[in-house]
Amino acid sequence: MTTLLEPGQIPQASGEPPRVLLPDAKDVFAHRARRFAQLADGHSLGDYLGFMGRLARAQQRALDAMPAVPVPDDAAKSQSHQHGMPLVPAQSWPPDAAWRTALRAILAELAPAASEAAAATVQSLQSLDDAALDALAGRVLRTELYGEQADRLPFVAAALQLYWTKLAVQLGAAAIAPIDVPGVCPCCGGLPSVSVIGASPEVPGLRYLHCSLCNTEWNLTRAKCTACDAPESSVAYQHIEGDNGLVQAETCDVCKSYLKLVRRDKDASADPVADDLATLALDILVDESGFSRSGPNLLLVPGGG
Ligand SMILES: [Zn+2]
Ligand SMILES: [Zn+2]
């Protein structure tokens, strides 16, 4: 696309659904914390989900405390719009020092309640200097989640998530224009962690992709593969037998990928991140049938759980 658009001038016919839904900065992580707590009750991974709930609570507090962060100026925004690029690309927009302040606040809050294993990871992160933390941030932002010390990355990702959430909210929905690649986040270029039906009460039957980094949600036609654009005929849905189908896996026979679909229209308390981590059994089921997940959950240690 080459049309030069100013913020607030993004064409959108009245009656069309919003292209992007921004997170509610005051509640996005607090809502997630409440959902983790709800899901932890009676769950076989209850201790883990309970800890993730405390992590989400710490994310909300760190976001509440974060001052305004630098965002692109108007010239940079116009340039991104002209080239159909995200405004604050995870791979090239440098986070300022506020992200490390957020990480250290999260670690300080979690340390007293952490299990032995998590406490060791928290302490190892607390001993790192700025350069070492920035190096870990680079791995998360390039989605290099495997390898040495992968157990540290979810904490780093938690801080980066709230930093990028802050960026998205400061930029505002009107500034976030469609980009050339419909399967990645128009704000930060991140991959979706899941898609959501009924993302908000105003859009009950529509599908939005949920960004794994900045919590922005963007509209995408419902019945096609989010990874390769294959049509509805190639797409199938699976869920764990006997559950209520709140979380399903949308599999594609063309590219052999899958992404989970969270049906917030069935239960408005569902959360894209918490419900994803509470349904790892579904990932195992779909992996075993030969599909690979097309977008990450940055809070998950690969192979660790
Ligand atoms: Zn994003
Ligand atoms: Zn596909």
PDB file of C-alpha atoms and ligand atoms in Angstrom:
ATOM      1  CA  MET A   1       0.000   0.000   0.000  1.00  0.00           C
ATOM      2  CA  THR A   2       1.269   3.442  -0.822  1.00  0.00           C
ATOM      3  CA  THR A   3      -1.451   5.843   0.336  1.00  0.00           C
ATOM      4  CA  LEU A   4      -0.085   8.328   2.842  1.00  0.00           C
ATOM      5  CA  LEU A   5      -2.340   8.308   5.862  1.00  0.00           C
ATOM      6  CA  GLU A   6      -2.284  10.503   8.902  1.00  0.00           C
ATOM      7  CA  PRO A   7      -3.411   9.165  12.267  1.00  0.00           C
ATOM      8  CA  GLY A   8      -7.172   9.533  12.522  1.00  0.00           C
ATOM      9  CA  GLN A   9      -7.552   9.405   8.734  1.00  0.00           C
ATOM     10  CA  ILE A  10      -7.579   5.655   8.318  1.00  0.00           C
ATOM     11  CA  PRO A  11     -10.522   4.952   6.005  1.00  0.00           C
ATOM     12  CA  GLN A  12     -13.174   2.914   7.693  1.00  0.00           C
ATOM     13  CA  ALA A  13     -16.778   2.832   6.519  1.00  0.00           C
ATOM     14  CA  SER A  14     -19.306   3.320   9.271  1.00  0.00           C
ATOM     15  CA  GLY A  15     -20.772   0.025  10.392  1.00  0.00           C
ATOM     16  CA  GLU A  16     -17.524  -1.830   9.695  1.00  0.00           C
ATOM     17  CA  PRO A  17     -16.004  -3.589  12.692  1.00  0.00           C
ATOM     18  CA  PRO A  18     -12.950  -1.960  14.264  1.00  0.00           C
ATOM     19  CA  ARG A  19      -9.776  -3.158  12.505  1.00  0.00           C
ATOM     20  CA  VAL A  20      -7.820  -3.152  15.731  1.00  0.00           C
ATOM     21  CA  LEU A  21      -8.792  -3.443  19.376  1.00  0.00           C
ATOM     22  CA  LEU A  22      -6.272  -2.052  21.822  1.00  0.00           C
ATOM     23  CA  PRO A  23      -5.737  -3.516  25.279  1.00  0.00           C
ATOM     24  CA  ASP A  24      -7.243  -1.705  28.265  1.00  0.00           C
ATOM     25  CA  ALA A  25      -4.061  -0.543  30.000  1.00  0.00           C
ATOM     26  CA  LYS A  26      -5.810  -0.331  33.372  1.00  0.00           C
ATOM     27  CA  ASP A  27      -7.051  -3.924  33.381  1.00  0.00           C
ATOM     28  CA  VAL A  28      -5.443  -6.128  30.712  1.00  0.00           C
ATOM     29  CA  PHE A  29      -3.042  -7.942  33.047  1.00  0.00           C
ATOM     30  CA  ALA A  30      -5.328  -7.720  36.087  1.00  0.00           C
ATOM     31  CA  HIS A  31      -8.050  -9.492  34.066  1.00  0.00           C
ATOM     32  CA  ARG A  32      -5.475 -12.111  33.085  1.00  0.00           C
ATOM     33  CA  ALA A  33      -4.459 -12.564  36.735  1.00  0.00           C
ATOM     34  CA  ARG A  34      -8.075 -13.147  37.751  1.00  0.00           C
ATOM     35  CA  ARG A  35      -8.513 -15.679  34.945  1.00  0.00           C
ATOM     36  CA  PHE A  36      -5.331 -17.567  35.883  1.00  0.00           C
ATOM     37  CA  ALA A  37      -6.580 -17.794  39.472  1.00  0.00           C
ATOM     38  CA  GLN A  38      -9.938 -19.119  38.264  1.00  0.00           C
ATOM     39  CA  LEU A  39      -8.321 -21.682  35.949  1.00  0.00           C
ATOM     40  CA  ALA A  40      -5.818 -22.828  38.599  1.00  0.00           C
ATOM     41  CA  ASP A  41      -8.602 -24.032  40.874  1.00  0.00           C
ATOM     42  CA  GLY A  42      -8.733 -27.830  40.595  1.00  0.00           C
ATOM     43  CA  HIS A  43      -6.433 -27.905  37.518  1.00  0.00           C
ATOM     44  CA  SER A  44      -3.669 -30.531  37.232  1.00  0.00           C
ATOM     45  CA  LEU A  45      -1.263 -27.606  36.578  1.00  0.00           C
ATOM     46  CA  GLY A  46      -2.812 -25.549  39.377  1.00  0.00           C
ATOM     47  CA  ASP A  47       0.454 -24.489  41.046  1.00  0.00           C
ATOM     48  CA  TYR A  48       1.911 -23.366  37.738  1.00  0.00           C
ATOM     49  CA  LEU A  49      -1.227 -21.447  36.721  1.00  0.00           C
ATOM     50  CA  GLY A  50      -1.404 -19.865  40.178  1.00  0.00           C
ATOM     51  CA  PHE A  51       2.175 -18.631  39.792  1.00  0.00           C
ATOM     52  CA  MET A  52       1.407 -17.271  36.324  1.00  0.00           C
ATOM     53  CA  GLY A  53      -1.510 -15.397  37.891  1.00  0.00           C
ATOM     54  CA  ARG A  54       0.900 -13.736  40.316  1.00  0.00           C
ATOM     55  CA  LEU A  55       3.157 -12.891  37.374  1.00  0.00           C
ATOM     56  CA  ALA A  56       0.208 -11.245  35.556  1.00  0.00           C
ATOM     57  CA  ARG A  57      -0.666  -9.287  38.711  1.00  0.00           C
ATOM     58  CA  ALA A  58       2.956  -8.063  38.882  1.00  0.00           C
ATOM     59  CA  GLN A  59       2.773  -7.095  35.186  1.00  0.00           C
ATOM     60  CA  GLN A  60      -0.289  -4.936  35.898  1.00  0.00           C
ATOM     61  CA  ARG A  61       1.422  -3.188  38.810  1.00  0.00           C
ATOM     62  CA  ALA A  62       4.551  -2.523  36.729  1.00  0.00           C
ATOM     63  CA  LEU A  63       2.423  -1.176  33.863  1.00  0.00           C
ATOM     64  CA  ASP A  64       0.471   1.057  36.260  1.00  0.00           C
ATOM     65  CA  ALA A  65       3.790   2.476  37.504  1.00  0.00           C
ATOM     66  CA  MET A  66       5.366   2.982  34.063  1.00  0.00           C
ATOM     67  CA  PRO A  67       5.748   6.597  32.889  1.00  0.00           C
ATOM     68  CA  ALA A  68       5.122   7.536  29.231  1.00  0.00           C
ATOM     69  CA  VAL A  69       7.668   5.889  26.903  1.00  0.00           C
ATOM     70  CA  PRO A  70       9.171   7.213  23.642  1.00  0.00           C
ATOM     71  CA  VAL A  71       7.024   6.538  20.537  1.00  0.00           C
ATOM     72  CA  PRO A  72       7.727   7.223  16.832  1.00  0.00           C
ATOM     73  CA  ASP A  73       7.252  10.827  15.701  1.00  0.00           C
ATOM     74  CA  ASP A  74       4.803  11.775  12.934  1.00  0.00           C
ATOM     75  CA  ALA A  75       7.418  11.453  10.180  1.00  0.00           C
ATOM     76  CA  ALA A  76       8.345   7.938  11.298  1.00  0.00           C
ATOM     77  CA  LYS A  77       4.673   6.970  11.537  1.00  0.00           C
ATOM     78  CA  SER A  78       3.993   8.257   7.998  1.00  0.00           C
ATOM     79  CA  GLN A  79       6.961   6.303   6.721  1.00  0.00           C
ATOM     80  CA  SER A  80       5.701   3.083   8.347  1.00  0.00           C
ATOM     81  CA  HIS A  81       2.213   3.657   6.902  1.00  0.00           C
ATOM     82  CA  GLN A  82       3.664   4.310   3.447  1.00  0.00           C
ATOM     83  CA  HIS A  83       5.595   1.063   3.477  1.00  0.00           C
ATOM     84  CA  GLY A  84       2.839  -1.019   5.090  1.00  0.00           C
ATOM     85  CA  MET A  85       5.081  -1.692   8.087  1.00  0.00           C
ATOM     86  CA  PRO A  86       4.280  -1.997  11.799  1.00  0.00           C
ATOM     87  CA  LEU A  87       4.878   1.200  13.811  1.00  0.00           C
ATOM     88  CA  VAL A  88       7.064  -0.203  16.586  1.00  0.00           C
ATOM     89  CA  PRO A  89       8.555  -3.437  15.194  1.00  0.00           C
ATOM     90  CA  ALA A  90       9.684  -5.793  17.934  1.00  0.00           C
ATOM     91  CA  GLN A  91      12.830  -6.635  15.974  1.00  0.00           C
ATOM     92  CA  SER A  92      14.052  -3.066  15.527  1.00  0.00           C
ATOM     93  CA  TRP A  93      12.319  -0.615  17.891  1.00  0.00           C
ATOM     94  CA  PRO A  94      14.719  -0.233  20.848  1.00  0.00           C
ATOM     95  CA  PRO A  95      12.951  -0.445  24.235  1.00  0.00           C
ATOM     96  CA  ASP A  96      14.234   2.218  26.646  1.00  0.00           C
ATOM     97  CA  ALA A  97      15.384   1.619  30.222  1.00  0.00           C
ATOM     98  CA  ALA A  98      11.784   1.538  31.517  1.00  0.00           C
ATOM     99  CA  TRP A  99      11.476  -2.098  30.415  1.00  0.00           C
ATOM    100  CA  ARG A 100      14.274  -3.143  32.810  1.00  0.00           C
ATOM    101  CA  THR A 101      12.688  -1.155  35.648  1.00  0.00           C
ATOM    102  CA  ALA A 102       9.492  -3.120  34.946  1.00  0.00           C
ATOM    103  CA  LEU A 103      11.363  -6.439  34.910  1.00  0.00           C
ATOM    104  CA  ARG A 104      13.114  -5.697  38.224  1.00  0.00           C
ATOM    105  CA  ALA A 105       9.806  -4.715  39.824  1.00  0.00           C
ATOM    106  CA  ILE A 106       8.217  -7.973  38.623  1.00  0.00           C
ATOM    107  CA  LEU A 107      11.131 -10.039  39.959  1.00  0.00           C
ATOM    108  CA  ALA A 108      11.035  -8.287  43.349  1.00  0.00           C
ATOM    109  CA  GLU A 109       7.318  -8.953  43.652  1.00  0.00           C
ATOM    110  CA  LEU A 110       7.574 -12.622  42.652  1.00  0.00           C
ATOM    111  CA  ALA A 111      10.663 -13.599  44.639  1.00  0.00           C
ATOM    112  CA  PRO A 112       8.947 -14.218  48.007  1.00  0.00           C
ATOM    113  CA  ALA A 113       6.203 -16.457  46.552  1.00  0.00           C
ATOM    114  CA  ALA A 114       8.265 -18.399  44.010  1.00  0.00           C
ATOM    115  CA  SER A 115       8.801 -22.156  44.126  1.00  0.00           C
ATOM    116  CA  GLU A 116      12.378 -23.347  44.599  1.00  0.00           C
ATOM    117  CA  ALA A 117      13.018 -23.679  40.867  1.00  0.00           C
ATOM    118  CA  ALA A 118      11.380 -20.373  39.958  1.00  0.00           C
ATOM    119  CA  ALA A 119      13.185 -18.619  42.836  1.00  0.00           C
ATOM    120  CA  ALA A 120      16.551 -19.737  41.414  1.00  0.00           C
ATOM    121  CA  THR A 121      15.622 -18.283  38.010  1.00  0.00           C
ATOM    122  CA  VAL A 122      14.372 -15.048  39.591  1.00  0.00           C
ATOM    123  CA  GLN A 123      17.600 -14.670  41.587  1.00  0.00           C
ATOM    124  CA  SER A 124      19.762 -15.346  38.535  1.00  0.00           C
ATOM    125  CA  LEU A 125      17.923 -12.597  36.650  1.00  0.00           C
ATOM    126  CA  GLN A 126      18.261 -10.197  39.591  1.00  0.00           C
ATOM    127  CA  SER A 127      22.043 -10.611  39.433  1.00  0.00           C
ATOM    128  CA  LEU A 128      22.317  -9.599  35.754  1.00  0.00           C
ATOM    129  CA  ASP A 129      23.476  -6.174  34.579  1.00  0.00           C
ATOM    130  CA  ASP A 130      21.674  -4.019  32.001  1.00  0.00           C
ATOM    131  CA  ALA A 131      23.626  -5.359  29.030  1.00  0.00           C
ATOM    132  CA  ALA A 132      22.894  -8.981  29.927  1.00  0.00           C
ATOM    133  CA  LEU A 133      19.186  -8.215  30.339  1.00  0.00           C
ATOM    134  CA  ASP A 134      19.122  -6.400  26.992  1.00  0.00           C
ATOM    135  CA  ALA A 135      20.714  -9.460  25.369  1.00  0.00           C
ATOM    136  CA  LEU A 136      17.919 -11.659  26.772  1.00  0.00           C
ATOM    137  CA  ALA A 137      15.351  -9.111  25.557  1.00  0.00           C
ATOM    138  CA  GLY A 138      16.824  -9.410  22.066  1.00  0.00           C
ATOM    139  CA  ARG A 139      16.220 -13.159  22.118  1.00  0.00           C
ATOM    140  CA  VAL A 140      12.578 -12.725  23.124  1.00  0.00           C
ATOM    141  CA  LEU A 141      11.972  -9.999  20.527  1.00  0.00           C
ATOM    142  CA  ARG A 142      13.459 -12.224  17.799  1.00  0.00           C
ATOM    143  CA  THR A 143      11.321 -15.116  19.146  1.00  0.00           C
ATOM    144  CA  GLU A 144      14.445 -17.206  19.813  1.00  0.00           C
ATOM    145  CA  LEU A 145      12.895 -18.957  22.772  1.00  0.00           C
ATOM    146  CA  TYR A 146      14.934 -22.153  22.806  1.00  0.00           C
ATOM    147  CA  GLY A 147      18.467 -22.836  24.001  1.00  0.00           C
ATOM    148  CA  GLU A 148      20.467 -21.977  27.077  1.00  0.00           C
ATOM    149  CA  GLN A 149      18.693 -20.372  30.008  1.00  0.00           C
ATOM    150  CA  ALA A 150      15.343 -20.521  28.264  1.00  0.00           C
ATOM    151  CA  ASP A 151      13.771 -20.592  31.745  1.00  0.00           C
ATOM    152  CA  ARG A 152      14.694 -16.898  32.133  1.00  0.00           C
ATOM    153  CA  LEU A 153      12.910 -15.776  29.005  1.00  0.00           C
ATOM    154  CA  PRO A 154       9.259 -15.848  30.197  1.00  0.00           C
ATOM    155  CA  PHE A 155      10.095 -13.275  32.910  1.00  0.00           C
ATOM    156  CA  VAL A 156      11.900 -11.094  30.366  1.00  0.00           C
ATOM    157  CA  ALA A 157       8.949 -11.524  27.982  1.00  0.00           C
ATOM    158  CA  ALA A 158       6.520 -10.519  30.741  1.00  0.00           C
ATOM    159  CA  ALA A 159       8.281  -7.161  31.103  1.00  0.00           C
ATOM    160  CA  LEU A 160       8.507  -6.662  27.342  1.00  0.00           C
ATOM    161  CA  GLN A 161       4.803  -7.467  26.972  1.00  0.00           C
ATOM    162  CA  LEU A 162       3.829  -4.661  29.279  1.00  0.00           C
ATOM    163  CA  TYR A 163       6.344  -2.295  27.671  1.00  0.00           C
ATOM    164  CA  TRP A 164       4.876  -2.980  24.210  1.00  0.00           C
ATOM    165  CA  THR A 165       1.351  -2.779  25.617  1.00  0.00           C
ATOM    166  CA  LYS A 166       2.260   0.701  26.851  1.00  0.00           C
ATOM    167  CA  LEU A 167       3.529   1.571  23.343  1.00  0.00           C
ATOM    168  CA  ALA A 168       0.321   0.307  21.697  1.00  0.00           C
ATOM    169  CA  VAL A 169      -1.901   2.283  24.070  1.00  0.00           C
ATOM    170  CA  GLN A 170       0.158   5.465  23.684  1.00  0.00           C
ATOM    171  CA  LEU A 171       0.039   5.195  19.874  1.00  0.00           C
ATOM    172  CA  GLY A 172      -3.748   4.706  19.856  1.00  0.00           C
ATOM    173  CA  ALA A 173      -5.913   2.616  17.520  1.00  0.00           C
ATOM    174  CA  ALA A 174      -6.284   5.373  14.912  1.00  0.00           C
ATOM    175  CA  ALA A 175      -2.521   5.413  14.296  1.00  0.00           C
ATOM    176  CA  ILE A 176      -2.305   1.666  13.699  1.00  0.00           C
ATOM    177  CA  ALA A 177      -2.895   1.177   9.969  1.00  0.00           C
ATOM    178  CA  PRO A 178      -3.263  -2.120   8.106  1.00  0.00           C
ATOM    179  CA  ILE A 179       0.082  -3.599   7.071  1.00  0.00           C
ATOM    180  CA  ASP A 180       1.144  -5.755   4.146  1.00  0.00           C
ATOM    181  CA  VAL A 181       1.211  -9.030   6.083  1.00  0.00           C
ATOM    182  CA  PRO A 182      -2.238  -9.766   7.553  1.00  0.00           C
ATOM    183  CA  GLY A 183      -0.971 -12.556   9.823  1.00  0.00           C
ATOM    184  CA  VAL A 184       1.300 -10.359  11.966  1.00  0.00           C
ATOM    185  CA  CYS A 185       0.500  -7.576  14.422  1.00  0.00           C
ATOM    186  CA  PRO A 186       0.009  -4.183  12.727  1.00  0.00           C
ATOM    187  CA  CYS A 187       1.427  -2.456  15.814  1.00  0.00           C
ATOM    188  CA  CYS A 188       4.615  -4.441  16.570  1.00  0.00           C
ATOM    189  CA  GLY A 189       4.956  -7.079  13.850  1.00  0.00           C
ATOM    190  CA  GLY A 190       4.633  -9.848  16.444  1.00  0.00           C
ATOM    191  CA  LEU A 191       3.042 -13.202  15.744  1.00  0.00           C
ATOM    192  CA  PRO A 192      -0.399 -13.946  17.177  1.00  0.00           C
ATOM    193  CA  SER A 193      -0.462 -16.231  20.207  1.00  0.00           C
ATOM    194  CA  VAL A 194      -4.080 -17.247  19.551  1.00  0.00           C
ATOM    195  CA  SER A 195      -7.143 -15.949  17.781  1.00  0.00           C
ATOM    196  CA  VAL A 196     -10.249 -14.860  19.621  1.00  0.00           C
ATOM    197  CA  ILE A 197     -13.919 -14.976  18.652  1.00  0.00           C
ATOM    198  CA  GLY A 198     -15.995 -12.300  20.396  1.00  0.00           C
ATOM    199  CA  ALA A 199     -12.945 -10.279  21.425  1.00  0.00           C
ATOM    200  CA  SER A 200     -15.275  -7.644  22.849  1.00  0.00           C
ATOM    201  CA  PRO A 201     -19.074  -7.528  23.281  1.00  0.00           C
ATOM    202  CA  GLU A 202     -19.314  -5.150  20.281  1.00  0.00           C
ATOM    203  CA  VAL A 203     -17.883  -7.759  17.881  1.00  0.00           C
ATOM    204  CA  PRO A 204     -19.620 -10.978  18.942  1.00  0.00           C
ATOM    205  CA  GLY A 205     -19.039 -13.261  15.938  1.00  0.00           C
ATOM    206  CA  LEU A 206     -15.825 -11.857  14.525  1.00  0.00           C
ATOM    207  CA  ARG A 207     -12.313 -13.252  14.682  1.00  0.00           C
ATOM    208  CA  TYR A 208      -9.392 -11.180  15.913  1.00  0.00           C
ATOM    209  CA  LEU A 209      -5.792 -12.296  16.203  1.00  0.00           C
ATOM    210  CA  HIS A 210      -4.205 -11.590  19.587  1.00  0.00           C
ATOM    211  CA  CYS A 211      -0.614 -10.308  19.566  1.00  0.00           C
ATOM    212  CA  SER A 212       1.790 -12.376  21.671  1.00  0.00           C
ATOM    213  CA  LEU A 213       3.788  -9.234  22.540  1.00  0.00           C
ATOM    214  CA  CYS A 214       1.679  -6.036  22.697  1.00  0.00           C
ATOM    215  CA  ASN A 215      -1.846  -7.423  23.385  1.00  0.00           C
ATOM    216  CA  THR A 216      -3.227  -5.617  20.321  1.00  0.00           C
ATOM    217  CA  GLU A 217      -5.975  -7.562  18.528  1.00  0.00           C
ATOM    218  CA  TRP A 218      -6.592  -7.213  14.802  1.00  0.00           C
ATOM    219  CA  ASN A 219      -9.458  -8.381  12.662  1.00  0.00           C
ATOM    220  CA  LEU A 220      -8.961 -11.242  10.206  1.00  0.00           C
ATOM    221  CA  THR A 221     -11.544 -13.101   8.129  1.00  0.00           C
ATOM    222  CA  ARG A 222     -12.759 -15.984  10.198  1.00  0.00           C
ATOM    223  CA  ALA A 223     -12.668 -18.986   7.934  1.00  0.00           C
ATOM    224  CA  LYS A 224      -9.130 -19.200   6.594  1.00  0.00           C
ATOM    225  CA  CYS A 225      -5.694 -20.242   7.790  1.00  0.00           C
ATOM    226  CA  THR A 226      -4.031 -17.398   9.703  1.00  0.00           C
ATOM    227  CA  ALA A 227      -0.553 -18.569   8.683  1.00  0.00           C
ATOM    228  CA  CYS A 228      -0.833 -19.270   4.930  1.00  0.00           C
ATOM    229  CA  ASP A 229      -4.216 -17.809   3.888  1.00  0.00           C
ATOM    230  CA  ALA A 230      -5.495 -21.230   2.771  1.00  0.00           C
ATOM    231  CA  PRO A 231      -9.298 -21.214   2.406  1.00  0.00           C
ATOM    232  CA  GLU A 232     -11.912 -22.605   4.765  1.00  0.00           C
ATOM    233  CA  SER A 233     -11.910 -26.017   3.060  1.00  0.00           C
ATOM    234  CA  SER A 234      -8.354 -26.664   4.348  1.00  0.00           C
ATOM    235  CA  VAL A 235      -9.147 -25.675   7.920  1.00  0.00           C
ATOM    236  CA  ALA A 236     -10.459 -27.969  10.668  1.00  0.00           C
ATOM    237  CA  TYR A 237     -11.134 -27.594  14.382  1.00  0.00           C
ATOM    238  CA  GLN A 238     -10.171 -29.884  17.254  1.00  0.00           C
ATOM    239  CA  HIS A 239     -10.777 -29.730  20.946  1.00  0.00           C
ATOM    240  CA  ILE A 240     -10.272 -32.008  23.914  1.00  0.00           C
ATOM    241  CA  GLU A 241     -13.042 -34.568  24.032  1.00  0.00           C
ATOM    242  CA  GLY A 242     -15.547 -33.813  26.749  1.00  0.00           C
ATOM    243  CA  ASP A 243     -14.586 -30.171  27.300  1.00  0.00           C
ATOM    244  CA  ASN A 244     -16.856 -27.269  26.372  1.00  0.00           C
ATOM    245  CA  GLY A 245     -14.960 -26.208  23.237  1.00  0.00           C
ATOM    246  CA  LEU A 246     -14.009 -22.868  24.780  1.00  0.00           C
ATOM    247  CA  VAL A 247     -10.506 -23.349  23.358  1.00  0.00           C
ATOM    248  CA  GLN A 248     -10.135 -25.090  20.001  1.00  0.00           C
ATOM    249  CA  ALA A 249      -7.181 -25.737  17.725  1.00  0.00           C
ATOM    250  CA  GLU A 250      -7.633 -24.452  14.180  1.00  0.00           C
ATOM    251  CA  THR A 251      -5.486 -26.726  12.018  1.00  0.00           C
ATOM    252  CA  CYS A 252      -4.507 -26.180   8.384  1.00  0.00           C
ATOM    253  CA  ASP A 253      -3.939 -29.103   6.022  1.00  0.00           C
ATOM    254  CA  VAL A 254      -1.981 -26.962   3.567  1.00  0.00           C
ATOM    255  CA  CYS A 255       0.823 -25.609   5.796  1.00  0.00           C
ATOM    256  CA  LYS A 256       0.342 -28.136   8.626  1.00  0.00           C
ATOM    257  CA  SER A 257       0.224 -25.387  11.226  1.00  0.00           C
ATOM    258  CA  TYR A 258      -2.308 -24.631  13.906  1.00  0.00           C
ATOM    259  CA  LEU A 259      -3.344 -21.762  16.101  1.00  0.00           C
ATOM    260  CA  LYS A 260      -5.709 -21.950  19.024  1.00  0.00           C
ATOM    261  CA  LEU A 261      -9.053 -20.199  18.914  1.00  0.00           C
ATOM    262  CA  VAL A 262     -10.424 -18.814  22.184  1.00  0.00           C
ATOM    263  CA  ARG A 263     -14.237 -18.508  22.164  1.00  0.00           C
ATOM    264  CA  ARG A 264     -14.763 -15.436  24.318  1.00  0.00           C
ATOM    265  CA  ASP A 265     -18.310 -15.389  22.928  1.00  0.00           C
ATOM    266  CA  LYS A 266     -18.944 -18.522  25.029  1.00  0.00           C
ATOM    267  CA  ASP A 267     -17.326 -17.136  28.191  1.00  0.00           C
ATOM    268  CA  ALA A 268     -16.354 -13.465  28.478  1.00  0.00           C
ATOM    269  CA  SER A 269     -13.931 -14.209  31.317  1.00  0.00           C
ATOM    270  CA  ALA A 270     -11.700 -16.223  28.958  1.00  0.00           C
ATOM    271  CA  ASP A 271      -8.275 -14.691  28.346  1.00  0.00           C
ATOM    272  CA  PRO A 272      -6.066 -15.283  25.279  1.00  0.00           C
ATOM    273  CA  VAL A 273      -2.926 -15.933  27.329  1.00  0.00           C
ATOM    274  CA  ALA A 274      -4.303 -17.663  30.437  1.00  0.00           C
ATOM    275  CA  ASP A 275      -6.680 -19.982  28.571  1.00  0.00           C
ATOM    276  CA  ASP A 276      -3.873 -20.871  26.191  1.00  0.00           C
ATOM    277  CA  LEU A 277      -1.557 -21.954  29.026  1.00  0.00           C
ATOM    278  CA  ALA A 278      -4.367 -23.844  30.753  1.00  0.00           C
ATOM    279  CA  THR A 279      -4.943 -25.991  27.633  1.00  0.00           C
ATOM    280  CA  LEU A 280      -1.457 -27.341  26.920  1.00  0.00           C
ATOM    281  CA  ALA A 281      -3.038 -30.793  26.633  1.00  0.00           C
ATOM    282  CA  LEU A 282      -4.646 -29.598  23.411  1.00  0.00           C
ATOM    283  CA  ASP A 283      -1.229 -28.548  22.036  1.00  0.00           C
ATOM    284  CA  ILE A 284       0.105 -32.021  22.784  1.00  0.00           C
ATOM    285  CA  LEU A 285      -2.869 -33.645  21.055  1.00  0.00           C
ATOM    286  CA  VAL A 286      -2.501 -31.527  17.910  1.00  0.00           C
ATOM    287  CA  ASP A 287       1.321 -31.793  17.864  1.00  0.00           C
ATOM    288  CA  GLU A 288       0.916 -35.578  17.897  1.00  0.00           C
ATOM    289  CA  SER A 289      -1.245 -35.364  14.771  1.00  0.00           C
ATOM    290  CA  GLY A 290       1.623 -33.639  12.940  1.00  0.00           C
ATOM    291  CA  PHE A 291       0.739 -29.938  13.212  1.00  0.00           C
ATOM    292  CA  SER A 292       3.112 -27.234  14.504  1.00  0.00           C
ATOM    293  CA  ARG A 293       1.993 -24.157  16.296  1.00  0.00           C
ATOM    294  CA  SER A 294       2.261 -21.017  14.147  1.00  0.00           C
ATOM    295  CA  GLY A 295       2.549 -18.401  16.936  1.00  0.00           C
ATOM    296  CA  PRO A 296       4.248 -18.453  20.348  1.00  0.00           C
ATOM    297  CA  ASN A 297       3.053 -17.931  23.892  1.00  0.00           C
ATOM    298  CA  LEU A 298       6.010 -15.917  25.160  1.00  0.00           C
ATOM    299  CA  LEU A 299       5.345 -16.923  28.769  1.00  0.00           C
ATOM    300  CA  LEU A 300       5.875 -20.607  28.056  1.00  0.00           C
ATOM    301  CA  VAL A 301       9.261 -22.288  28.442  1.00  0.00           C
ATOM    302  CA  PRO A 302       9.467 -24.568  25.378  1.00  0.00           C
ATOM    303  CA  GLY A 303       9.473 -28.145  26.569  1.00  0.00           C
ATOM    304  CA  GLY A 304       9.403 -26.917  30.167  1.00  0.00           C
ATOM    305  CA  GLY A 305       5.800 -26.059  30.956  1.00  0.00           C
TER     306      GLY A 305
HETATM  307 ZN    ZN B   1       1.785  -6.504  18.688  1.00  0.00          ZN
HETATM  308 ZN    ZN B   2      -2.094 -22.820   6.508  1.00  0.00          ZN
END
